[in-house]
GROMACS .gro file of C-alpha atoms in nm:
model
  446
    1MET     CA    1  -2.822  -6.057  -3.094
    2ALA     CA    2  -2.611  -6.346  -2.973
    3GLU     CA    3  -2.270  -6.394  -3.134
    4PRO     CA    4  -2.246  -6.676  -3.394
    5LEU     CA    5  -2.119  -7.012  -3.277
    6ARG     CA    6  -1.797  -6.975  -3.473
    7ALA     CA    7  -1.717  -6.673  -3.255
    8ASN     CA    8  -1.814  -6.851  -2.930
    9ARG     CA    9  -1.475  -6.932  -2.778
   10ASP     CA   10  -1.601  -7.171  -2.511
   11PHE     CA   11  -1.812  -7.367  -2.760
   12ARG     CA   12  -1.510  -7.407  -2.988
   13LEU     CA   13  -1.309  -7.540  -2.695
   14LEU     CA   14  -1.584  -7.788  -2.602
   15TRP     CA   15  -1.606  -7.898  -2.965
   16MET     CA   16  -1.230  -7.957  -2.987
   17SER     CA   17  -1.226  -8.130  -2.649
   18GLY     CA   18  -1.480  -8.382  -2.775
   19LEU     CA   19  -1.296  -8.426  -3.105
   20PHE     CA   20  -0.973  -8.530  -2.933
   21ALA     CA   21  -1.148  -8.751  -2.678
   22ILE     CA   22  -1.381  -8.932  -2.920
   23LEU     CA   23  -1.108  -8.989  -3.177
   24GLY     CA   24  -0.892  -9.153  -2.911
   25GLY     CA   25  -1.185  -9.359  -2.786
   26GLN     CA   26  -1.265  -9.486  -3.134
   27MET     CA   27  -0.906  -9.591  -3.191
   28SER     CA   28  -0.901  -9.794  -2.870
   29ALA     CA   29  -1.249  -9.933  -2.945
   30LEU     CA   30  -1.097 -10.133  -3.228
   31ALA     CA   31  -0.758 -10.196  -3.070
   32LEU     CA   32  -0.877 -10.330  -2.733
   33PRO     CA   33  -1.060 -10.642  -2.856
   34LEU     CA   34  -0.773 -10.715  -3.095
   35LEU     CA   35  -0.530 -10.685  -2.804
   36ILE     CA   36  -0.732 -10.920  -2.582
   37LEU     CA   37  -0.767 -11.176  -2.858
   38LYS     CA   38  -0.396 -11.158  -2.933
   39ASP     CA   39  -0.293 -11.200  -2.569
   40THR     CA   40  -0.549 -11.461  -2.463
   41GLY     CA   41  -0.681 -11.618  -2.782
   42SER     CA   42  -1.024 -11.617  -2.619
   43PRO     CA   43  -1.321 -11.440  -2.781
   44VAL     CA   44  -1.511 -11.506  -2.458
   45GLN     CA   45  -1.275 -11.288  -2.257
   46ALA     CA   46  -1.296 -11.012  -2.515
   47GLY     CA   47  -1.675 -11.029  -2.501
   48THR     CA   48  -1.669 -11.028  -2.121
   49VAL     CA   49  -1.487 -10.694  -2.112
   50GLY     CA   50  -1.744 -10.539  -2.343
   51THR     CA   51  -2.039 -10.676  -2.148
   52VAL     CA   52  -1.900 -10.563  -1.812
   53SER     CA   53  -1.831 -10.217  -1.954
   54VAL     CA   54  -2.187 -10.179  -2.084
   55CYS     CA   55  -2.331 -10.297  -1.751
   56ALA     CA   56  -2.113 -10.049  -1.562
   57VAL     CA   57  -2.242  -9.765  -1.779
   58LEU     CA   58  -2.606  -9.858  -1.724
   59ILE     CA   59  -2.560  -9.894  -1.348
   60THR     CA   60  -2.381  -9.562  -1.303
   61MET     CA   61  -2.579  -9.343  -1.547
   62LEU     CA   62  -2.833  -9.216  -1.296
   63PRO     CA   63  -2.583  -9.148  -1.012
   64GLY     CA   64  -2.364  -8.972  -1.269
   65GLY     CA   65  -2.648  -8.736  -1.350
   66VAL     CA   66  -2.697  -8.656  -0.982
   67MET     CA   67  -2.328  -8.570  -0.945
   68ALA     CA   68  -2.348  -8.344  -1.250
   69ASP     CA   69  -2.624  -8.151  -1.072
   70ARG     CA   70  -2.427  -8.128  -0.745
   71ILE     CA   71  -2.077  -8.024  -0.853
   72GLU     CA   72  -1.974  -7.729  -1.069
   73ARG     CA   73  -1.975  -7.895  -1.409
   74ARG     CA   74  -1.648  -7.770  -1.553
   75ARG     CA   75  -1.468  -7.877  -1.236
   76LEU     CA   76  -1.635  -8.218  -1.250
   77MET     CA   77  -1.526  -8.260  -1.613
   78ARG     CA   78  -1.167  -8.183  -1.517
   79LEU     CA   79  -1.177  -8.441  -1.237
   80CYS     CA   80  -1.307  -8.696  -1.488
   81ASP     CA   81  -1.027  -8.598  -1.725
   82VAL     CA   82  -0.767  -8.680  -1.461
   83GLY     CA   83  -0.929  -9.018  -1.393
   84SER     CA   84  -0.944  -9.100  -1.764
   85LEU     CA   85  -0.580  -9.006  -1.814
   86LEU     CA   86  -0.469  -9.229  -1.527
   87ALA     CA   87  -0.671  -9.527  -1.653
   88VAL     CA   88  -0.552  -9.500  -2.014
   89ALA     CA   89  -0.193  -9.434  -1.905
   90ALA     CA   90  -0.192  -9.754  -1.696
   91LEU     CA   91  -0.319  -9.954  -1.993
   92ALA     CA   92  -0.071  -9.796  -2.238
   93VAL     CA   93   0.225  -9.861  -2.007
   94ALA     CA   94   0.119 -10.224  -1.961
   95VAL     CA   95   0.094 -10.278  -2.336
   96TRP     CA   96   0.431 -10.114  -2.400
   97ASN     CA   97   0.578 -10.354  -2.143
   98GLY     CA   98   0.449 -10.647  -2.342
   99ARG     CA   99   0.139 -10.766  -2.159
  100ALA     CA  100  -0.197 -10.632  -2.048
  101PRO     CA  101  -0.355 -10.896  -1.821
  102MET     CA  102  -0.730 -10.921  -1.774
  103ALA     CA  103  -0.673 -10.825  -1.411
  104LEU     CA  104  -0.574 -10.480  -1.542
  105VAL     CA  105  -0.793 -10.453  -1.853
  106LEU     CA  106  -1.118 -10.524  -1.669
  107PRO     CA  107  -1.077 -10.258  -1.396
  108VAL     CA  108  -0.960 -10.005  -1.655
  109ALA     CA  109  -1.267 -10.072  -1.871
  110ILE     CA  110  -1.498 -10.043  -1.568
  111ALA     CA  111  -1.330  -9.723  -1.449
  112GLY     CA  112  -1.360  -9.573  -1.795
  113ALA     CA  113  -1.730  -9.660  -1.811
  114VAL     CA  114  -1.800  -9.508  -1.470
  115ILE     CA  115  -1.605  -9.192  -1.552
  116ASN     CA  116  -1.794  -9.151  -1.879
  117SER     CA  117  -2.128  -9.183  -1.696
  118VAL     CA  118  -2.034  -8.881  -1.486
  119TYR     CA  119  -1.862  -8.680  -1.759
  120ALA     CA  120  -2.143  -8.696  -2.016
  121PRO     CA  121  -2.420  -8.521  -1.815
  122ALA     CA  122  -2.169  -8.264  -1.689
  123ALA     CA  123  -2.069  -8.181  -2.048
  124PHE     CA  124  -2.437  -8.168  -2.146
  125GLY     CA  125  -2.510  -7.918  -1.869
  126LEU     CA  126  -2.206  -7.706  -1.952
  127LEU     CA  127  -2.314  -7.692  -2.317
  128ARG     CA  128  -2.642  -7.535  -2.212
  129ALA     CA  129  -2.454  -7.268  -2.016
  130VAL     CA  130  -2.217  -7.197  -2.305
  131VAL     CA  131  -2.470  -7.181  -2.592
  132PRO     CA  132  -2.778  -6.951  -2.605
  133PRO     CA  133  -3.115  -7.134  -2.633
  134ASP     CA  134  -3.176  -7.022  -2.993
  135GLN     CA  135  -2.845  -7.178  -3.102
  136LEU     CA  136  -2.877  -7.512  -2.923
  137GLY     CA  137  -3.007  -7.689  -3.234
  138THR     CA  138  -2.711  -7.577  -3.443
  139ALA     CA  139  -2.465  -7.655  -3.163
  140THR     CA  140  -2.606  -8.005  -3.117
  141ALA     CA  141  -2.582  -8.065  -3.493
  142ARG     CA  142  -2.217  -7.961  -3.500
  143LEU     CA  143  -2.136  -8.185  -3.208
  144GLN     CA  144  -2.308  -8.474  -3.380
  145ALA     CA  145  -2.126  -8.410  -3.708
  146ARG     CA  146  -1.799  -8.419  -3.516
  147THR     CA  147  -1.893  -8.745  -3.346
  148SER     CA  148  -2.007  -8.914  -3.667
  149THR     CA  149  -1.690  -8.813  -3.851
  150THR     CA  150  -1.459  -8.945  -3.581
  151ARG     CA  151  -1.654  -9.271  -3.567
  152LEU     CA  152  -1.586  -9.318  -3.936
  153VAL     CA  153  -1.214  -9.242  -3.932
  154GLY     CA  154  -1.117  -9.339  -3.576
  155PRO     CA  155  -1.126  -9.719  -3.620
  156LEU     CA  156  -0.926  -9.689  -3.945
  157ILE     CA  157  -0.653  -9.491  -3.771
  158GLY     CA  158  -0.663  -9.725  -3.471
  159GLY     CA  159  -0.628 -10.031  -3.692
  160ALA     CA  160  -0.333  -9.880  -3.879
  161LEU     CA  161  -0.158  -9.788  -3.553
  162PHE     CA  162  -0.224 -10.132  -3.405
  163GLY     CA  163  -0.058 -10.285  -3.710
  164LEU     CA  164   0.258 -10.089  -3.634
  165HIS     CA  165   0.256 -10.162  -3.260
  166GLU     CA  166  -0.028 -10.271  -3.035
  167ALA     CA  167   0.049  -9.994  -2.781
  168LEU     CA  168   0.023  -9.706  -3.029
  169PRO     CA  169  -0.360  -9.672  -3.030
  170PHE     CA  170  -0.366  -9.643  -2.650
  171THR     CA  171  -0.078  -9.397  -2.652
  172ALA     CA  172  -0.264  -9.190  -2.910
  173GLN     CA  173  -0.576  -9.203  -2.692
  174PHE     CA  174  -0.372  -9.076  -2.395
  175LEU     CA  175  -0.245  -8.783  -2.602
  176GLY     CA  176  -0.598  -8.710  -2.722
  177LEU     CA  177  -0.728  -8.707  -2.366
  178LEU     CA  178  -0.445  -8.476  -2.264
  179LEU     CA  179  -0.539  -8.228  -2.537
  180SER     CA  180  -0.905  -8.265  -2.441
  181THR     CA  181  -0.818  -8.185  -2.081
  182VAL     CA  182  -0.634  -7.869  -2.186
  183CYS     CA  183  -0.936  -7.756  -2.387
  184VAL     CA  184  -1.175  -7.807  -2.093
  185THR     CA  185  -0.935  -7.622  -1.861
  186LEU     CA  186  -0.940  -7.321  -2.094
  187VAL     CA  187  -1.320  -7.296  -2.091
  188ARG     CA  188  -1.421  -6.984  -1.896
  189THR     CA  189  -1.792  -7.051  -1.848
  190ARG     CA  190  -1.902  -7.200  -1.517
  191SER     CA  191  -2.216  -7.407  -1.471
  192ALA     CA  192  -2.297  -7.452  -1.104
  193ALA     CA  193  -2.610  -7.639  -1.004
  194ARG     CA  194  -2.841  -7.509  -0.731
  195THR     CA  195  -2.947  -7.841  -0.577
  196ARG     CA  196  -2.731  -7.949  -0.284
  197ALA     CA  197  -2.950  -8.136  -0.035
  198GLY     CA  198  -2.999  -8.510  -0.009
  199SER     CA  199  -2.776  -8.811  -0.063
  200VAL     CA  200  -2.644  -8.878  -0.414
  201PHE     CA  201  -2.777  -9.232  -0.390
  202SER     CA  202  -3.115  -9.147  -0.242
  203ARG     CA  203  -3.421  -9.262  -0.430
  204ALA     CA  204  -3.542  -8.905  -0.471
  205GLU     CA  205  -3.219  -8.796  -0.637
  206LEU     CA  206  -3.175  -9.103  -0.858
  207THR     CA  207  -3.531  -9.085  -0.990
  208ALA     CA  208  -3.556  -8.706  -1.025
  209GLY     CA  209  -3.463  -8.715  -1.394
  210LEU     CA  210  -3.694  -9.007  -1.465
  211GLY     CA  211  -3.970  -8.831  -1.275
  212PHE     CA  212  -3.927  -8.512  -1.476
  213ILE     CA  213  -3.951  -8.708  -1.802
  214TRP     CA  214  -4.252  -8.903  -1.679
  215ASN     CA  215  -4.439  -8.587  -1.576
  216LEU     CA  216  -4.400  -8.430  -1.921
  217ARG     CA  217  -4.616  -8.644  -2.146
  218TYR     CA  218  -4.430  -8.538  -2.459
  219LEU     CA  219  -4.089  -8.642  -2.327
  220ARG     CA  220  -4.233  -8.962  -2.180
  221THR     CA  221  -4.398  -9.069  -2.505
  222VAL     CA  222  -4.108  -8.986  -2.734
  223LEU     CA  223  -3.845  -9.153  -2.515
  224LEU     CA  224  -4.046  -9.467  -2.446
  225ILE     CA  225  -4.164  -9.518  -2.804
  226PHE     CA  226  -3.893  -9.360  -3.018
  227GLY     CA  227  -3.596  -9.382  -2.782
  228LEU     CA  228  -3.663  -9.725  -2.634
  229GLY     CA  229  -3.892  -9.912  -2.874
  230MET     CA  230  -3.745  -9.790  -3.202
  231ASN     CA  231  -3.387  -9.831  -3.077
  232PHE     CA  232  -3.459 -10.193  -2.994
  233ALA     CA  233  -3.629 -10.271  -3.325
  234PHE     CA  234  -3.375 -10.087  -3.540
  235GLY     CA  235  -3.091 -10.266  -3.360
  236ALA     CA  236  -3.259 -10.595  -3.449
  237LEU     CA  237  -3.304 -10.476  -3.808
  238THR     CA  238  -2.942 -10.375  -3.861
  239PHE     CA  239  -2.808 -10.694  -3.704
  240THR     CA  240  -3.037 -10.907  -3.920
  241ALA     CA  241  -2.919 -10.715  -4.229
  242LEU     CA  242  -2.556 -10.761  -4.122
  243ALA     CA  243  -2.604 -11.137  -4.083
  244VAL     CA  244  -2.809 -11.187  -4.400
  245PHE     CA  245  -2.588 -10.983  -4.632
  246SER     CA  246  -2.271 -11.132  -4.482
  247GLU     CA  247  -2.401 -11.468  -4.607
  248GLY     CA  248  -2.389 -11.629  -4.267
  249GLY     CA  249  -2.034 -11.518  -4.204
  250GLU     CA  250  -1.895 -11.634  -4.538
  251SER     CA  251  -1.838 -11.277  -4.658
  252GLY     CA  252  -1.831 -10.950  -4.468
  253LEU     CA  253  -1.859 -10.729  -4.775
  254GLY     CA  254  -2.238 -10.695  -4.793
  255GLY     CA  255  -2.294 -10.662  -4.420
  256GLY     CA  256  -2.003 -10.421  -4.386
  257PHE     CA  257  -2.152 -10.207  -4.663
  258VAL     CA  258  -2.482 -10.183  -4.475
  259ILE     CA  259  -2.317 -10.078  -4.147
  260THR     CA  260  -2.098  -9.826  -4.330
  261CYS     CA  261  -2.411  -9.679  -4.490
  262VAL     CA  262  -2.569  -9.645  -4.145
  263SER     CA  263  -2.266  -9.447  -4.023
  264ALA     CA  264  -2.270  -9.234  -4.340
  265GLY     CA  265  -2.640  -9.164  -4.286
  266ALA     CA  266  -2.573  -9.039  -3.932
  267LEU     CA  267  -2.300  -8.808  -4.063
  268ALA     CA  268  -2.525  -8.678  -4.343
  269GLY     CA  269  -2.803  -8.601  -4.095
  270ALA     CA  270  -2.567  -8.409  -3.869
  271LEU     CA  271  -2.432  -8.205  -4.161
  272LEU     CA  272  -2.782  -8.124  -4.287
  273ALA     CA  273  -2.923  -8.028  -3.947
  274PRO     CA  274  -2.793  -7.667  -3.930
  275ARG     CA  275  -2.964  -7.593  -4.264
  276LEU     CA  276  -3.295  -7.761  -4.182
  277ALA     CA  277  -3.352  -7.636  -3.823
  278PRO     CA  278  -3.475  -7.974  -3.691
  279ASP     CA  279  -3.572  -7.823  -3.356
  280ARG     CA  280  -3.865  -7.653  -3.538
  281HIS     CA  281  -3.991  -7.970  -3.705
  282VAL     CA  282  -3.938  -8.238  -3.442
  283ARG     CA  283  -4.275  -8.413  -3.474
  284ALA     CA  284  -4.258  -8.432  -3.854
  285LEU     CA  285  -3.906  -8.572  -3.839
  286LEU     CA  286  -4.001  -8.828  -3.574
  287LEU     CA  287  -4.292  -8.957  -3.781
  288VAL     CA  288  -4.100  -8.963  -4.110
  289THR     CA  289  -3.817  -9.152  -3.938
  290CYS     CA  290  -4.051  -9.413  -3.790
  291TRP     CA  291  -4.236  -9.484  -4.112
  292SER     CA  292  -3.912  -9.492  -4.313
  293CYS     CA  293  -3.791  -9.767  -4.079
  294VAL     CA  294  -4.114  -9.957  -4.141
  295LEU     CA  295  -4.063  -9.918  -4.517
  296THR     CA  296  -3.703 -10.038  -4.487
  297ALA     CA  297  -3.805 -10.355  -4.303
  298GLY     CA  298  -4.086 -10.421  -4.550
  299VAL     CA  299  -3.863 -10.385  -4.855
  300LEU     CA  300  -3.590 -10.605  -4.704
  301ALA     CA  301  -3.848 -10.877  -4.638
  302TRP     CA  302  -3.887 -10.910  -5.016
  303ILE     CA  303  -3.563 -10.784  -5.173
  304SER     CA  304  -3.226 -10.937  -5.088
  305SER     CA  305  -2.992 -10.664  -5.210
  306PRO     CA  306  -2.711 -10.515  -4.995
  307LEU     CA  307  -2.722 -10.199  -5.207
  308VAL     CA  308  -3.093 -10.145  -5.143
  309ALA     CA  309  -3.052 -10.228  -4.774
  310GLY     CA  310  -2.760  -9.989  -4.736
  311VAL     CA  311  -2.937  -9.700  -4.906
  312LEU     CA  312  -3.260  -9.748  -4.708
  313CYS     CA  313  -3.077  -9.782  -4.375
  314ALA     CA  314  -2.870  -9.472  -4.455
  315VAL     CA  315  -3.184  -9.269  -4.525
  316ALA     CA  316  -3.349  -9.392  -4.203
  317MET     CA  317  -3.040  -9.309  -3.999
  318CYS     CA  318  -3.009  -8.965  -4.159
  319LEU     CA  319  -3.370  -8.885  -4.068
  320SER     CA  320  -3.323  -9.029  -3.720
  321THR     CA  321  -3.020  -8.810  -3.659
  322LEU     CA  322  -3.215  -8.501  -3.763
  323ALA     CA  323  -3.504  -8.598  -3.534
  324SER     CA  324  -3.270  -8.673  -3.245
  325ILE     CA  325  -3.093  -8.339  -3.277
  326GLY     CA  326  -3.428  -8.160  -3.272
  327PHE     CA  327  -3.545  -8.360  -2.972
  328LEU     CA  328  -3.222  -8.297  -2.780
  329SER     CA  329  -3.260  -7.923  -2.838
  330THR     CA  330  -3.613  -7.943  -2.696
  331LEU     CA  331  -3.490  -8.144  -2.398
  332LEU     CA  332  -3.224  -7.884  -2.321
  333ILE     CA  333  -3.471  -7.596  -2.340
  334VAL     CA  334  -3.751  -7.742  -2.126
  335THR     CA  335  -3.530  -7.889  -1.852
  336PRO     CA  336  -3.461  -7.666  -1.549
  337GLU     CA  337  -3.096  -7.577  -1.495
  338ASP     CA  338  -3.074  -7.762  -1.164
  339ARG     CA  339  -3.193  -8.091  -1.317
  340ILE     CA  340  -3.016  -8.096  -1.652
  341GLY     CA  341  -2.762  -8.361  -1.547
  342ARG     CA  342  -3.021  -8.598  -1.403
  343VAL     CA  343  -3.260  -8.557  -1.696
  344GLN     CA  344  -2.984  -8.618  -1.951
  345SER     CA  345  -2.874  -8.930  -1.765
  346ALA     CA  346  -3.231  -9.055  -1.744
  347ALA     CA  347  -3.284  -8.997  -2.116
  348SER     CA  348  -2.960  -9.178  -2.199
  349PHE     CA  349  -3.057  -9.465  -1.972
  350LEU     CA  350  -3.397  -9.511  -2.137
  351SER     CA  351  -3.243  -9.502  -2.484
  352SER     CA  352  -2.957  -9.738  -2.399
  353VAL     CA  353  -3.106 -10.000  -2.172
  354VAL     CA  354  -3.256 -10.213  -2.451
  355GLN     CA  355  -2.982 -10.173  -2.711
  356PRO     CA  356  -2.790 -10.490  -2.621
  357PHE     CA  357  -3.108 -10.694  -2.673
  358GLY     CA  358  -3.188 -10.573  -3.026
  359PRO     CA  359  -2.917 -10.781  -3.198
  360LEU     CA  360  -3.009 -11.078  -2.979
  361ALA     CA  361  -3.373 -11.055  -3.088
  362GLY     CA  362  -3.273 -11.015  -3.452
  363GLY     CA  363  -3.050 -11.321  -3.435
  364ALA     CA  364  -3.321 -11.528  -3.270
  365LEU     CA  365  -3.578 -11.430  -3.532
  366LEU     CA  366  -3.335 -11.503  -3.813
  367ALA     CA  367  -3.251 -11.847  -3.675
  368ALA     CA  368  -3.616 -11.939  -3.613
  369LEU     CA  369  -3.790 -11.790  -3.918
  370GLY     CA  370  -3.537 -11.710  -4.187
  371ALA     CA  371  -3.452 -11.376  -4.346
  372GLY     CA  372  -3.786 -11.267  -4.500
  373PRO     CA  373  -4.013 -11.348  -4.206
  374ALA     CA  374  -3.759 -11.204  -3.960
  375PHE     CA  375  -3.763 -10.870  -4.142
  376GLY     CA  376  -4.143 -10.894  -4.152
  377VAL     CA  377  -4.176 -10.940  -3.775
  378ILE     CA  378  -3.934 -10.654  -3.710
  379GLY     CA  379  -4.135 -10.440  -3.951
  380CYS     CA  380  -4.453 -10.513  -3.755
  381VAL     CA  381  -4.288 -10.401  -3.431
  382LEU     CA  382  -4.166 -10.085  -3.602
  383ALA     CA  383  -4.513 -10.022  -3.746
  384VAL     CA  384  -4.678 -10.046  -3.403
  385SER     CA  385  -4.428  -9.798  -3.262
  386ALA     CA  386  -4.478  -9.564  -3.556
  387ALA     CA  387  -4.857  -9.580  -3.524
  388VAL     CA  388  -4.849  -9.502  -3.151
  389LEU     CA  389  -4.621  -9.205  -3.209
  390THR     CA  390  -4.837  -9.081  -3.496
  391LEU     CA  391  -5.162  -9.095  -3.298
  392ALA     CA  392  -5.032  -8.981  -2.958
  393PRO     CA  393  -5.196  -8.647  -2.857
  394SER     CA  394  -4.894  -8.556  -2.643
  395VAL     CA  395  -4.663  -8.568  -2.946
  396ARG     CA  396  -4.899  -8.347  -3.144
  397ALA     CA  397  -4.914  -8.099  -2.856
  398GLY     CA  398  -4.536  -8.075  -2.821
  399ALA     CA  399  -4.328  -8.003  -2.513
  400ALA     CA  400  -4.375  -7.730  -2.257
  401PRO     CA  401  -4.179  -7.689  -1.934
  402PRO     CA  402  -4.370  -7.776  -1.616
  403PRO     CA  403  -4.459  -7.506  -1.363
  404GLU     CA  404  -4.158  -7.397  -1.162
  405THR     CA  405  -4.151  -7.512  -0.802
  406PRO     CA  406  -3.935  -7.357  -0.532
  407ALA     CA  407  -3.610  -7.548  -0.474
  408PRO     CA  408  -3.614  -7.655  -0.108
  409ASP     CA  409  -3.309  -7.678   0.114
  410THR     CA  410  -3.416  -8.022   0.227
  411PRO     CA  411  -3.409  -8.340   0.023
  412GLU     CA  412  -3.664  -8.340  -0.257
  413ALA     CA  413  -3.970  -8.556  -0.230
  414PRO     CA  414  -3.962  -8.860  -0.460
  415ASP     CA  415  -4.094  -8.783  -0.805
  416ALA     CA  416  -4.333  -9.013  -0.989
  417LEU     CA  417  -4.124  -9.270  -1.176
  418ALA     CA  418  -4.125  -9.257  -1.530
  419VAL     CA  419  -3.235  -9.101  -2.280
  420PRO     CA  420  -2.792  -8.807  -2.898
  421GLU     CA  421  -2.446  -9.070  -2.768
  422ALA     CA  422  -2.844  -8.921  -2.511
  423PRO     CA  423  -2.534  -8.976  -2.627
  424ALA     CA  424  -2.259  -8.890  -2.437
  425PRO     CA  425  -2.102  -8.585  -2.587
  426GLU     CA  426  -1.759  -8.746  -2.536
  427ASP     CA  427  -1.679  -9.112  -2.488
  428ARG     CA  428  -1.352  -9.123  -2.300
  429ARG     CA  429  -1.315  -9.489  -2.208
  430PRO     CA  430  -1.142  -9.781  -2.377
  431ARG     CA  431  -1.429  -9.983  -2.521
  432VAL     CA  432  -1.506 -10.314  -2.679
  433THR     CA  433  -1.779 -10.254  -2.934
  434ALA     CA  434  -1.970 -10.512  -3.132
  435PRO     CA  435  -2.040 -10.435  -3.497
  436ALA     CA  436  -2.389 -10.578  -3.470
  437ALA     CA  437  -2.570 -10.248  -3.435
  438PRO     CA  438  -2.475  -9.884  -3.473
  439ASP     CA  439  -2.402  -9.672  -3.173
  440PRO     CA  440  -2.691  -9.424  -3.157
  441ALA     CA  441  -2.622  -9.061  -3.195
  442ALA     CA  442  -2.873  -8.945  -2.941
  443PRO     CA  443  -3.183  -9.056  -2.753
  444GLY     CA  444  -3.422  -9.204  -3.000
  445ALA     CA  445  -3.171  -9.263  -3.276
  446PRO     CA  446  -3.230  -9.610  -3.413
   0.00000   0.00000   0.00000
């Protein structure tokens, strides 16, 4: 019998590594836009940094997965640690000296985004090597609980530190990354990939993860409908709720309550997951999540109450977190060891690519139709997604790994083209985040 997770030394080190890194990242996520606004007085420049950072992540996700399948993963994580430390140190020193120009902030944000795109699939692959298959569901739940908790308290700590001195949040992030680096260095497990041939930027390598997802009908259906479609619609729903219950910007109390409830729902789902074994009930959780989102949109089309909206969104996010944890466990189990980095990057890409457009769609619907009809249209989109997922034979059948094929020493032939942060297990970059929609916990989390 495998030892319990609490006795798994390497898992504890990975858990603590992520705790330090994510806490630092959340502090800087609040402090960086405040710093840019204070130095430049321009919301446009602050928004530019965030947009460029998101674009850099999307562009480098797939190459990052290839690198995670080429280089021993613990070593790759340590290299990323060094890059992150250098980037954050440069920013902290600049702020302590009294000025952080855009000419420095922009490259630092881009470098952090690129580093995170490489680090996340490497950490995902190392987790699979550290944790036995029958404990992956519990391990994923504990990682998600850690992430949700730090996302609740990190911005509060960052805001308090920024009030004392604008350089303190970035200094704290540097110290967190240093502790995270020490934890990764102490991990004993190695996770070396078997695939070596072919260019990192070849079409075959970049699309290998997408091809694997596309060839497994279960993964393809869940990621396209739940990960992509539901993410988009739920992003529109939460932004519309934020705008409506903030009374057009006159008061942030109602909208802030809704977003706080969403974060609390994600934390509740992560805490409940080890008791409910979501990896054994993935389909049921997916369907309940989808239809609960439909119910939420329908109720909000008729009832204008921040309390009702907050409770319903919290329940939907709790269910979504449970479903996402179960799905991630399935993804880890069915993916071959030599493709885990590329498949994780592909899954993250599919789940993230439409997220910036959800709030935009919600805002457009709200401006054109008003609150009730906007919620109604979003509810219809959610209902279509829920119906497809309910009726899909591939979702009923579940996931099974494809037949093993020999790994050639020559570049792989291109696969047919086809997503828990998939969430990045640790977000190590200074970020500018918009409060319009919640950051998903995993592929498929609304």
